[in-house]
Amino acid sequence: MDTVKNNIELESYTLYNGVMHDNFEGFEYIEKKNRIYCAKMNDKGEKEWINWSKCEGYDFNSIRQGDIIMLQKMKAYQNRNLDKIYYKVISITKDKLVVQWADGDNTFTTYLKALKAPFPTEEQIQNESNFS
């Protein structure tokens, strides 16, 4: 995972045929400590769950540019949230996922914040090329 800090917060993850074998930064699974849930938010604001497979990882083949991904960390044995964040997909290919989780100081803690967030400018995207 790489991060670019330029007024926007971008993270880049490696995919293998559209499948991510790693965890999102800050949302690592720890056995008997937490549970991690990942979902794609549809146009109605409903969650379409993306299940983690031990052998495979997260399958992001149905994710497109502009989609919103929600990550939720919960306590292992209680129904309590520890953390929740929304990512806006800036770019996705079969081998790379680039997501934006904040715009300036504004962290996307709600679906509407992520949905209304502007896409990065061309200048900011050119600076993103540091990821490779």
C-alpha positions as a Markdown table, in Angstrom:
| # | Residue | x | y | z |
|---|---|---|---|---|
| 1 | Met | 0.0 | 0.0 | 0.0 |
| 2 | Asp | 1.3 | 3.4 | -0.9 |
| 3 | Thr | -0.1 | 6.8 | 0.2 |
| 4 | Val | 0.1 | 10.2 | -1.6 |
| 5 | Lys | -0.6 | 13.3 | 0.5 |
| 6 | Asn | -1.5 | 16.2 | -1.8 |
| 7 | Asn | -4.8 | 17.8 | -0.5 |
| 8 | Ile | -6.3 | 14.3 | -1.1 |
| 9 | Glu | -5.5 | 11.0 | 0.5 |
| 10 | Leu | -5.0 | 8.2 | -2.0 |
| 11 | Glu | -4.1 | 4.6 | -1.3 |
| 12 | Ser | -2.9 | 2.0 | -3.8 |
| 13 | Tyr | -3.3 | -1.7 | -3.4 |
| 14 | Thr | -2.1 | -4.6 | -5.6 |
| 15 | Leu | -4.7 | -6.9 | -7.1 |
| 16 | Tyr | -4.2 | -10.2 | -8.8 |
| 17 | Asn | -6.8 | -10.7 | -11.5 |
| 18 | Gly | -9.1 | -8.3 | -9.6 |
| 19 | Val | -8.6 | -10.1 | -6.2 |
| 20 | Met | -6.9 | -8.3 | -3.3 |
| 21 | His | -5.0 | -10.7 | -1.1 |
| 22 | Asp | -4.0 | -8.0 | 1.5 |
| 23 | Asn | -6.1 | -6.1 | 4.1 |
| 24 | Phe | -6.8 | -2.4 | 3.9 |
| 25 | Glu | -4.5 | -0.3 | 6.0 |
| 26 | Gly | -5.9 | 0.0 | 9.5 |
| 27 | Phe | -8.4 | -2.8 | 8.9 |
| 28 | Glu | -6.2 | -5.8 | 9.4 |
| 29 | Tyr | -8.0 | -8.9 | 10.7 |
| 30 | Ile | -6.8 | -10.2 | 14.1 |
| 31 | Glu | -8.2 | -13.5 | 15.2 |
| 32 | Lys | -10.4 | -13.2 | 18.4 |
| 33 | Lys | -9.9 | -9.4 | 18.5 |
| 34 | Asn | -12.0 | -8.1 | 15.6 |
| 35 | Arg | -14.2 | -8.8 | 12.6 |
| 36 | Ile | -13.8 | -7.0 | 9.3 |
| 37 | Tyr | -16.7 | -6.4 | 6.9 |
| 38 | Cys | -16.3 | -5.0 | 3.4 |
| 39 | Ala | -19.2 | -3.9 | 1.1 |
| 40 | Lys | -19.8 | -2.1 | -2.1 |
| 41 | Met | -22.4 | 0.7 | -1.7 |
| 42 | Asn | -25.0 | 0.7 | -4.4 |
| 43 | Asp | -27.0 | 3.7 | -5.8 |
| 44 | Lys | -29.7 | 3.3 | -3.1 |
| 45 | Gly | -27.1 | 3.4 | -0.3 |
| 46 | Glu | -27.5 | -0.3 | 0.4 |
| 47 | Lys | -24.6 | -2.6 | 1.0 |
| 48 | Glu | -23.5 | -5.4 | -1.3 |
| 49 | Trp | -21.2 | -7.5 | 0.8 |
| 50 | Ile | -17.8 | -8.6 | -0.5 |
| 51 | Asn | -16.8 | -11.7 | 1.4 |
| 52 | Trp | -13.2 | -12.5 | 2.4 |
| 53 | Ser | -12.0 | -15.9 | 1.3 |
| 54 | Lys | -9.0 | -17.3 | 3.1 |
| 55 | Cys | -7.5 | -18.6 | -0.1 |
| 56 | Glu | -8.6 | -15.8 | -2.4 |
| 57 | Gly | -9.1 | -12.4 | -0.6 |
| 58 | Tyr | -11.5 | -9.7 | -1.6 |
| 59 | Asp | -12.9 | -10.1 | -5.1 |
| 60 | Phe | -13.2 | -6.6 | -6.6 |
| 61 | Asn | -14.1 | -7.7 | -10.2 |
| 62 | Ser | -17.5 | -6.0 | -9.8 |
| 63 | Ile | -16.1 | -2.7 | -8.6 |
| 64 | Arg | -15.9 | 0.2 | -11.1 |
| 65 | Gln | -14.4 | 3.7 | -11.0 |
| 66 | Gly | -16.5 | 6.0 | -8.9 |
| 67 | Asp | -18.0 | 3.2 | -6.7 |
| 68 | Ile | -17.9 | 3.5 | -2.9 |
| 69 | Ile | -16.4 | 0.8 | -0.7 |
| 70 | Met | -17.3 | 0.6 | 3.0 |
| 71 | Leu | -15.0 | -1.0 | 5.5 |
| 72 | Gln | -16.2 | -1.8 | 9.0 |
| 73 | Lys | -14.2 | -3.1 | 12.0 |
| 74 | Met | -16.2 | -4.7 | 14.8 |
| 75 | Lys | -15.4 | -6.4 | 18.1 |
| 76 | Ala | -15.0 | -10.1 | 17.8 |
| 77 | Tyr | -17.7 | -11.2 | 20.1 |
| 78 | Gln | -19.9 | -8.2 | 20.5 |
| 79 | Asn | -22.0 | -6.2 | 18.0 |
| 80 | Arg | -20.0 | -3.0 | 18.5 |
| 81 | Asn | -18.3 | -0.9 | 15.9 |
| 82 | Leu | -14.6 | -0.2 | 16.4 |
| 83 | Asp | -14.1 | 1.8 | 13.1 |
| 84 | Lys | -15.8 | 2.5 | 9.8 |
| 85 | Ile | -14.6 | 4.3 | 6.7 |
| 86 | Tyr | -15.7 | 4.8 | 3.1 |
| 87 | Tyr | -13.4 | 4.7 | 0.1 |
| 88 | Lys | -14.1 | 6.2 | -3.3 |
| 89 | Val | -12.6 | 4.2 | -6.1 |
| 90 | Ile | -10.4 | 6.5 | -8.3 |
| 91 | Ser | -9.0 | 3.8 | -10.5 |
| 92 | Ile | -9.2 | 0.0 | -10.8 |
| 93 | Thr | -7.5 | -2.4 | -13.1 |
| 94 | Lys | -6.9 | -6.2 | -12.9 |
| 95 | Asp | -3.7 | -5.5 | -11.0 |
| 96 | Lys | -4.1 | -2.2 | -9.2 |
| 97 | Leu | -6.7 | -0.5 | -7.0 |
| 98 | Val | -6.4 | 3.2 | -6.2 |
| 99 | Val | -8.9 | 4.6 | -3.6 |
| 100 | Gln | -9.4 | 7.9 | -2.0 |
| 101 | Trp | -10.4 | 8.0 | 1.7 |
| 102 | Ala | -10.2 | 11.7 | 2.5 |
| 103 | Asp | -10.4 | 15.1 | 0.8 |
| 104 | Gly | -8.1 | 17.5 | 2.6 |
| 105 | Asp | -9.0 | 17.2 | 6.3 |
| 106 | Asn | -12.4 | 15.7 | 5.6 |
| 107 | Thr | -12.3 | 11.9 | 6.2 |
| 108 | Phe | -15.1 | 10.0 | 4.6 |
| 109 | Thr | -17.0 | 8.8 | 7.6 |
| 110 | Thr | -20.4 | 8.7 | 5.9 |
| 111 | Tyr | -21.6 | 7.5 | 2.6 |
| 112 | Leu | -22.7 | 10.9 | 1.5 |
| 113 | Lys | -19.3 | 12.5 | 2.1 |
| 114 | Ala | -17.7 | 9.9 | -0.1 |
| 115 | Leu | -20.4 | 10.2 | -2.7 |
| 116 | Lys | -20.1 | 13.9 | -3.0 |
| 117 | Ala | -16.3 | 14.0 | -2.9 |
| 118 | Pro | -14.8 | 15.4 | -6.1 |
| 119 | Phe | -12.5 | 13.3 | -8.2 |
| 120 | Pro | -8.8 | 14.4 | -8.1 |
| 121 | Thr | -7.7 | 16.9 | -10.7 |
| 122 | Glu | -5.3 | 15.9 | -13.5 |
| 123 | Glu | -2.4 | 17.5 | -11.6 |
| 124 | Gln | -3.2 | 15.4 | -8.6 |
| 125 | Ile | -3.5 | 12.2 | -10.7 |
| 126 | Gln | -0.1 | 12.9 | -12.3 |
| 127 | Asn | 1.4 | 13.1 | -8.8 |
| 128 | Glu | -0.3 | 9.7 | -8.1 |
| 129 | Ser | 1.9 | 8.2 | -10.8 |
| 130 | Asn | 4.5 | 7.8 | -7.9 |
| 131 | Phe | 2.6 | 4.6 | -7.0 |
| 132 | Ser | 3.6 | 2.4 | -9.9 |
